[in-house]
Short mmCIF file of C-alpha atoms in Angstrom, two decimals:
data_model
loop_
_atom_site.label_atom_id
_atom_site.label_comp_id
_atom_site.label_asym_id
_atom_site.label_seq_id
_atom_site.Cartn_x
_atom_site.Cartn_y
_atom_site.Cartn_z
CA MET D 1 90.44 113.69 112.62
CA GLY D 2 90.41 112.95 116.33
CA ASP D 3 91.98 111.43 119.41
CA ILE D 4 92.33 107.64 119.39
CA ARG D 5 91.49 107.61 123.11
CA GLU D 6 87.98 108.75 122.24
CA ILE D 7 87.56 105.61 120.13
CA THR D 8 89.34 103.03 122.28
CA GLY D 9 88.78 104.33 125.79
CA LEU D 10 92.51 103.93 126.43
CA LYS D 11 93.84 105.63 129.52
CA GLU D 12 97.19 105.68 131.21
CA VAL D 13 97.68 102.56 133.32
CA GLU D 14 97.04 103.27 137.00
CA GLY D 15 100.08 102.82 139.15
CA MET D 16 102.42 102.87 136.17
CA ASP D 17 106.02 103.65 137.01
CA ALA D 18 106.75 106.99 135.35
CA SER D 19 110.22 105.72 134.43
CA GLU D 20 108.56 103.26 132.04
CA GLY D 21 107.10 106.10 130.01
CA PRO D 22 103.59 106.25 128.58
CA ASP D 23 101.72 103.31 127.16
CA ALA D 24 102.72 103.17 123.49
CA ARG D 25 99.05 103.20 122.49
CA THR D 26 98.47 106.58 124.10
CA ALA D 27 101.77 108.12 123.04
CA ASN D 28 100.29 108.73 119.59
CA THR D 29 96.63 109.76 119.46
CA ASP D 30 96.52 110.99 115.84
CA CYS D 31 93.46 109.46 114.12
CA ARG D 32 92.72 110.32 110.47
CA ALA D 33 90.33 109.39 107.71
CA ILE D 34 91.86 107.66 104.70
CA PRO D 35 90.74 107.96 101.05
CA VAL D 36 87.41 106.29 100.27
CA VAL D 37 86.66 104.84 96.82
CA ASP D 38 83.11 103.82 95.92
CA LEU D 39 83.07 100.67 93.78
CA GLY D 40 79.31 100.83 93.26
CA PRO D 41 79.51 102.09 89.65
CA LEU D 42 81.96 99.30 88.77
CA ILE D 43 79.86 96.61 90.43
CA ARG D 44 76.78 97.86 88.58
CA GLY D 45 78.65 97.91 85.26
CA GLU D 46 78.11 101.61 84.64
CA LYS D 47 79.69 103.23 81.59
CA ASP D 48 83.08 104.88 82.22
CA ALA D 49 83.13 103.49 85.78
CA ILE D 50 86.72 102.27 85.45
CA ALA D 51 88.01 105.63 84.23
CA LYS D 52 86.18 107.50 87.00
CA ILE D 53 87.35 105.20 89.77
CA ALA D 54 90.91 105.22 88.46
CA VAL D 55 91.39 108.91 89.29
CA PRO D 56 90.98 108.72 93.10
CA TRP D 57 92.58 105.26 93.04
CA ARG D 58 95.73 106.67 91.42
CA ASP D 59 95.86 109.59 93.83
CA ALA D 60 95.59 107.33 96.87
CA CYS D 61 98.21 104.90 95.57
CA GLU D 62 100.72 107.61 94.69
CA ASN D 63 100.41 109.28 98.08
CA LEU D 64 99.23 107.37 101.13
CA GLY D 65 99.33 103.90 99.56
CA PHE D 66 96.23 102.95 101.57
CA LEU D 67 92.56 103.44 100.73
CA CYS D 68 89.27 101.89 101.65
CA ILE D 69 86.52 100.66 99.36
CA ILE D 70 82.77 100.84 99.89
CA ASN D 71 79.95 99.16 97.95
CA HIS D 72 82.50 96.45 97.17
CA GLY D 73 80.07 93.58 96.77
CA ILE D 74 81.46 91.39 99.58
CA ASP D 75 78.54 90.14 101.63
CA THR D 76 78.65 91.39 105.22
CA ARG D 77 77.70 87.88 106.34
CA LEU D 78 80.92 86.51 104.81
CA ILE D 79 82.98 88.99 106.82
CA GLU D 80 81.06 88.25 110.02
CA ASP D 81 81.51 84.52 109.45
CA MET D 82 85.27 84.98 109.00
CA GLU D 83 85.38 86.77 112.35
CA THR D 84 83.66 83.74 113.86
CA GLN D 85 85.99 81.30 112.12
CA SER D 86 89.03 83.27 113.29
CA ARG D 87 87.89 82.98 116.89
CA ARG D 88 87.07 79.29 116.47
CA PHE D 89 90.55 78.46 115.24
CA HIS D 90 92.47 80.47 117.81
CA ASP D 91 90.25 79.90 120.85
CA ASP D 92 88.55 76.54 120.36
CA LEU D 93 91.61 74.54 119.38
CA SER D 94 94.23 73.61 121.95
CA ALA D 95 97.87 74.55 121.49
CA ASP D 96 98.61 70.92 120.58
CA GLN D 97 95.85 70.88 117.97
CA LYS D 98 97.14 74.08 116.39
CA MET D 99 100.67 72.72 116.30
CA GLN D 100 99.39 69.72 114.38
CA VAL D 101 98.90 72.14 111.47
CA ARG D 102 102.06 74.12 112.16
CA VAL D 103 103.63 76.14 109.37
CA THR D 104 105.29 74.18 106.58
CA LYS D 105 108.18 75.03 104.29
CA ASP D 106 105.54 76.45 101.95
CA GLN D 107 104.62 79.06 104.58
CA LYS D 108 101.14 77.62 105.07
CA GLY D 109 99.74 76.66 108.45
CA PHE D 110 99.95 77.85 112.05
CA ILE D 111 102.65 80.29 113.20
CA PRO D 112 102.75 80.65 117.00
CA SER D 113 103.24 83.87 118.92
CA LYS D 114 106.79 85.22 119.18
CA ALA D 115 107.78 83.77 115.79
CA THR D 116 108.13 87.03 113.87
CA ILE D 117 110.57 89.90 113.97
CA LEU D 118 111.32 92.07 110.97
CA THR D 119 115.08 92.30 111.17
CA HIS D 120 115.27 94.09 107.81
CA SER D 121 112.92 96.91 108.79
CA SER D 122 114.19 100.47 109.14
CA TYR D 123 110.74 101.93 109.82
CA HIS D 124 111.41 101.73 113.55
CA SER D 125 113.57 99.89 116.07
CA HIS D 126 112.27 96.34 116.35
CA THR D 127 113.86 94.54 119.28
CA LYS D 128 111.09 92.27 120.60
CA LEU D 129 109.40 89.30 118.97
CA ASP D 130 105.83 90.04 117.89
CA SER D 131 102.94 88.81 120.03
CA VAL D 132 100.68 87.85 117.10
CA GLU D 133 99.84 84.25 116.31
CA CYS D 134 98.34 83.37 112.95
CA TYR D 135 97.11 80.62 110.67
CA VAL D 136 97.93 81.02 106.97
CA VAL D 137 95.81 79.55 104.19
CA ALA D 138 97.14 79.89 100.65
CA THR D 139 96.45 78.83 97.09
CA ASP D 140 96.75 75.09 96.58
CA PHE D 141 97.76 73.57 93.27
CA PRO D 142 96.88 70.33 91.45
CA ASP D 143 98.85 67.31 92.59
CA ASP D 144 100.20 66.74 89.09
CA GLN D 145 101.46 70.29 88.56
CA LYS D 146 105.19 70.12 87.87
CA GLU D 147 106.17 72.41 90.75
CA VAL D 148 104.13 70.31 93.16
CA VAL D 149 105.70 67.08 91.92
CA LYS D 150 109.15 68.63 92.17
CA GLY D 151 108.49 69.93 95.68
CA THR D 152 109.12 73.58 94.81
CA GLN D 153 108.62 75.83 97.82
CA PHE D 154 105.24 77.59 98.18
CA TYR D 155 103.49 75.01 95.96
CA GLY D 156 102.76 72.48 98.72
CA PRO D 157 99.31 72.00 100.28
CA THR D 158 97.73 73.94 103.14
CA PRO D 159 97.54 71.85 106.35
CA TRP D 160 93.92 72.11 107.51
CA PRO D 161 92.53 71.20 110.95
CA PRO D 162 90.54 67.94 110.77
CA GLU D 163 86.85 68.47 109.96
CA LYS D 164 85.86 66.71 113.19
CA GLU D 165 87.79 69.29 115.21
CA LEU D 166 86.46 72.38 113.41
CA PRO D 167 83.35 71.42 111.41
CA GLY D 168 82.74 73.73 108.46
CA PHE D 169 85.90 75.75 109.05
CA LYS D 170 87.62 74.85 105.78
CA ASP D 171 84.48 75.50 103.70
CA SER D 172 83.86 78.90 105.32
CA VAL D 173 87.45 80.07 104.99
CA THR D 174 87.72 78.86 101.39
CA ARG D 175 84.47 80.62 100.48
CA TYR D 176 85.71 83.92 101.92
CA MET D 177 89.10 83.67 100.28
CA ARG D 178 87.55 82.96 96.87
CA ALA D 179 85.26 85.98 97.22
CA ILE D 180 88.19 88.30 97.96
CA GLU D 181 90.26 86.81 95.15
CA SER D 182 87.38 87.39 92.75
CA LEU D 183 87.08 90.99 93.93
CA GLY D 184 90.81 91.53 93.46
CA LEU D 185 90.78 90.16 89.93
CA SER D 186 87.76 92.32 89.05
CA LEU D 187 89.83 95.37 90.00
CA LEU D 188 92.68 94.68 87.57
CA PRO D 189 91.13 97.05 84.97
CA VAL D 190 91.15 99.80 87.63
CA TRP D 191 94.83 99.18 88.37
CA GLU D 192 95.55 99.27 84.64
CA ALA D 193 93.71 102.54 84.12
CA ALA D 194 95.32 104.11 87.20
CA LEU D 195 98.74 103.20 85.81
CA ASP D 196 97.97 104.35 82.25
CA LEU D 197 98.30 100.82 80.89
CA SER D 198 96.38 99.24 78.04
CA PRO D 199 93.26 97.25 78.99
CA GLY D 200 94.12 93.64 79.82
CA TYR D 201 97.79 94.37 80.53
CA PHE D 202 97.85 92.45 83.82
CA LYS D 203 95.73 89.50 82.65
CA THR D 204 98.58 87.14 81.76
CA TYR D 205 100.34 87.85 85.05
CA PHE D 206 97.29 86.62 86.98
CA GLU D 207 96.57 83.39 85.09
CA LYS D 208 97.26 81.40 88.28
CA PRO D 209 97.03 84.02 91.05
CA TYR D 210 98.76 83.17 94.29
CA CYS D 211 96.61 84.32 97.18
CA TYR D 212 96.93 83.82 100.89
CA LEU D 213 94.79 84.60 103.90
CA ARG D 214 96.39 85.45 107.22
CA ILE D 215 94.01 84.64 110.09
CA ALA D 216 95.56 86.43 113.06
CA LYS D 217 95.01 86.84 116.78
CA TYR D 218 96.59 89.64 118.79
CA PRO D 219 96.36 88.92 122.55
CA LYS D 220 95.33 91.86 124.71
CA VAL D 221 98.05 93.53 126.75
CA ASP D 222 97.57 95.78 129.79
CA PHE D 223 100.61 97.95 129.11
CA VAL D 224 102.51 98.28 125.83
CA GLN D 225 106.17 99.24 126.08
CA GLU D 226 108.15 101.14 123.49
CA ASN D 227 109.10 98.89 120.56
CA GLU D 228 106.58 96.26 121.63
CA PHE D 229 104.25 95.21 118.81
CA GLY D 230 101.51 92.83 117.92
CA LEU D 231 103.09 92.97 114.46
CA GLY D 232 106.05 95.20 113.75
CA ALA D 233 106.26 97.81 111.01
CA HIS D 234 106.39 96.33 107.53
CA ALA D 235 105.14 96.79 103.99
CA ASP D 236 103.26 93.88 102.43
CA THR D 237 105.03 91.71 99.89
CA GLY D 238 102.70 91.30 96.94
CA PHE D 239 100.31 93.17 94.69
CA MET D 240 97.20 94.10 96.70
CA THR D 241 95.90 93.43 100.21
CA PHE D 242 92.28 93.45 101.43
CA LEU D 243 91.51 93.84 105.13
CA PRO D 244 88.13 94.38 106.80
CA PRO D 245 88.75 96.55 109.89
CA ALA D 246 89.14 94.53 113.08
CA LEU D 247 86.66 94.96 115.93
CA GLU D 248 89.51 96.08 118.21
CA PRO D 249 91.89 98.93 117.24
CA GLY D 250 95.56 98.27 116.65
CA LEU D 251 96.48 99.16 113.05
CA GLN D 252 98.69 102.20 112.50
CA ILE D 253 99.88 103.60 109.15
CA LEU D 254 103.04 105.59 108.36
CA ASP D 255 102.49 108.66 106.18
CA LYS D 256 105.00 110.23 103.79
CA GLU D 257 106.22 112.56 106.52
CA LYS D 258 107.16 109.53 108.67
CA ASN D 259 104.30 110.07 111.11
CA TRP D 260 102.29 107.15 112.47
CA PHE D 261 98.51 107.50 112.72
CA TRP D 262 95.41 105.45 113.44
CA PRO D 263 93.15 105.11 110.36
CA SER D 264 89.45 105.91 110.56
CA VAL D 265 87.41 103.72 108.21
CA PRO D 266 83.68 103.94 107.33
CA LYS D 267 81.42 101.16 108.57
CA GLY D 268 81.33 98.28 106.09
CA ALA D 269 84.42 99.41 104.18
CA ILE D 270 87.41 97.22 103.37
CA LEU D 271 90.97 98.52 103.57
CA VAL D 272 93.13 98.11 100.46
CA ASN D 273 96.87 98.65 100.30
CA ILE D 274 99.76 98.06 97.94
CA GLY D 275 102.49 95.47 98.31
CA GLN D 276 106.18 95.85 97.56
CA PHE D 277 106.04 93.69 94.43
CA LEU D 278 103.64 96.15 92.81
CA ALA D 279 105.61 99.14 94.12
CA ARG D 280 108.77 97.79 92.47
CA TRP D 281 106.81 97.13 89.28
CA THR D 282 105.80 100.82 89.24
CA ASN D 283 109.34 101.99 90.03
CA ASP D 284 107.92 103.26 93.35
CA ARG D 285 105.34 105.46 91.64
CA PHE D 286 102.79 103.61 93.78
CA ARG D 287 103.64 103.43 97.47
CA ALA D 288 103.97 100.23 99.49
CA THR D 289 103.06 101.82 102.78
CA PRO D 290 104.59 100.74 106.10
CA HIS D 291 102.07 99.77 108.76
CA ARG D 292 102.10 98.01 112.11
CA VAL D 293 99.78 96.63 114.76
CA LEU D 294 99.90 97.53 118.45
CA PRO D 295 98.49 94.98 120.91
CA PRO D 296 94.89 95.67 121.99
CA LYS D 297 93.96 96.86 125.47
CA ASN D 298 90.45 95.63 126.21
CA ASN D 299 89.91 92.45 124.19
CA ASP D 300 91.89 90.10 121.99
CA ARG D 301 92.03 91.35 118.40
CA TYR D 302 91.26 89.14 115.38
CA SER D 303 91.98 90.03 111.78
CA PHE D 304 92.04 88.32 108.39
CA ALA D 305 94.08 90.06 105.72
CA CYS D 306 93.83 88.52 102.26
CA PHE D 307 96.69 89.05 99.82
CA VAL D 308 95.88 88.80 96.11
CA ASN D 309 98.99 88.40 94.01
CA THR D 310 100.24 87.47 90.57
CA SER D 311 101.18 83.93 89.62
CA LEU D 312 104.27 82.84 91.54
CA ASP D 313 106.28 82.64 88.32
CA ALA D 314 105.17 86.06 87.03
CA VAL D 315 108.15 88.34 86.39
CA ALA D 316 107.81 92.05 87.07
CA GLU D 317 109.86 94.42 84.96
CA CYS D 318 109.34 98.17 85.23
CA LEU D 319 105.97 99.05 83.71
CA PRO D 320 106.14 101.04 80.46
CA SER D 321 104.19 103.92 81.99
CA CYS D 322 106.59 104.11 84.94
CA LYS D 323 109.98 104.05 83.22
CA PRO D 324 112.07 107.12 83.98
CA PRO D 325 112.98 109.04 80.80
CA ASP D 326 116.67 109.64 81.53
CA SER D 327 117.76 106.82 83.83
CA PRO D 328 117.34 103.06 84.22
CA PRO D 329 114.60 101.67 86.49
CA LYS D 330 115.46 101.22 90.15
CA TYR D 331 114.87 97.47 90.11
CA GLU D 332 115.84 94.58 87.91
CA ALA D 333 113.20 92.16 86.65
CA GLN D 334 112.24 89.64 89.33
CA SER D 335 109.66 86.90 89.77
CA TYR D 336 107.14 87.02 92.58
CA TRP D 337 108.43 83.65 93.81
CA SER D 338 111.92 85.08 94.19
CA PHE D 339 110.75 88.24 95.94
CA PHE D 340 108.42 86.33 98.27
CA GLU D 341 111.21 83.92 99.20
CA TRP D 342 113.51 86.83 100.01
CA TYR D 343 110.92 88.46 102.24
CA MET D 344 109.95 85.35 104.17
CA LYS D 345 113.56 84.43 104.87
CA ARG D 346 114.11 87.77 106.57
CA THR D 347 110.82 87.97 108.44
CA TYR D 348 110.22 84.69 110.25
CA VAL D 349 112.58 83.15 112.77
CA HIS D 350 111.35 79.68 111.80
CA TYR D 351 112.08 80.09 108.10
CA ASP D 352 115.60 78.69 107.98
CA ASP D 353 114.34 75.48 109.56
CA PHE D 354 112.41 74.79 106.36
CA THR D 355 114.14 76.41 103.41
CA ASP D 356 116.73 74.65 101.35
CA SER D 357 116.88 77.46 98.83
CA ASP D 358 120.25 78.70 97.66
CA SER D 359 118.62 81.53 95.75
CA LYS D 360 120.61 84.73 95.77
CA ALA D 361 118.50 86.40 93.10
CA ALA D 362 116.49 88.54 95.48
CA GLU D 363 118.70 91.29 96.79
CA THR D 364 117.43 93.64 99.44
CA PRO D 365 114.88 95.86 97.65
CA LYS D 366 114.95 99.56 98.39
CA SER D 367 111.21 99.66 99.06
CA ALA D 368 111.55 96.97 101.73
CA SER D 369 114.49 98.38 103.63
#
C-alpha cells in the first residue's frame, strides 16, 4: 500500500547513536488498506441490505478481524466535537483536577500515564509502562439497581469533572457515546447474519448493553525505543469496538502472519474490530486482532475508542453455528463481567488497589494470551 514515512514525514532522528537502533516508528513502514464495508444500504433500509453486508463483514472478521465502515450515519460534527472534548479534558485541566476524577474500582475515570502494562501479552515483549493517559466513561446504572446497591464492581457511577471546570463536556461526551451505542446495536442483525444465526439471536444479550468510551492522549516522543509503546499490543475485551482514525498516526495491526502494519483508512470512515469476548463466543471463528499504538512524533495524539458490549451479566456459550462437529468448544461458558474482571486485573497496575474480588472463574483465555 505504501511507506508510512510518506504519510507521517518521519525521518531518522539526527544525531542518533547507531547503537540505539532505528526509531521504532521507522523500523516498520508497511502501510496497507483494510476492508471497507459500506453501511449506506442498511442505513437507507434497502431490501436484502443485511444479507449483502454480511458477506464482506464475515470475510473481514474471519481473517483480519479489523474493518472500516463508511456511510455509517455518525455525524462528522459529533466526531469533530469529540476531538475537541478530548483535548479539553487532557490539556485544559490541571493534573490535580484530573486526579479528582481518578479511576475508581469500577474502572471509570482518569488513568494517568505509566499506569498500564500488559503482562499477559505474548504478542511482543512488553517491558516498559505505556505512555498513554486516558479518561474512561462507561454505562451508568439506576441508583436502585440491585448491583449498584450491593456495590458490585463495574456498576458504580462515572466520576465526571465539575461542569464549572469543563462546561458542556459531559453533555457532548454522552451524546457521542449514545450515538455509537445506537450504531452498534443497529448492527446486531449484521453480526447475526455473518455468523449464520437466526434473526434476533443477540437481542436478549444486549438488553442492558455495557459500553465504555476511552478518551486517550498519547504524548509526542522524539525517539521511540524498541518495546516502547503509547499502548502495548493487546486485543480488546468485549464484543465490538468503534474508533474514528486519530489525526496523528500511531495505530498498528497484527496480521495472521504475525506482521505489524499501519492501516490506511478512507476519509470519514470508522474503524471496527472484534473483542475477545465475541471471539470466544465464536470459538475463534472471528478474530480478536492484536493491535498497538506507537507514540506520535510531531504532535500529541488524541483518540476515543468506544466499546459496545453485551450486558455485564450476559453469559457467552459457544454459538450454535460455531460448534466444532467432533470436539468440545475451546471455552467454557462465561459472563462478560467475569471476563472483563479477569482482563482488567492483568492489564492495569492500579487494579489491585481497588478490587476485592476473589473470583477465580476467569482463567487465562487462549485468545488473550
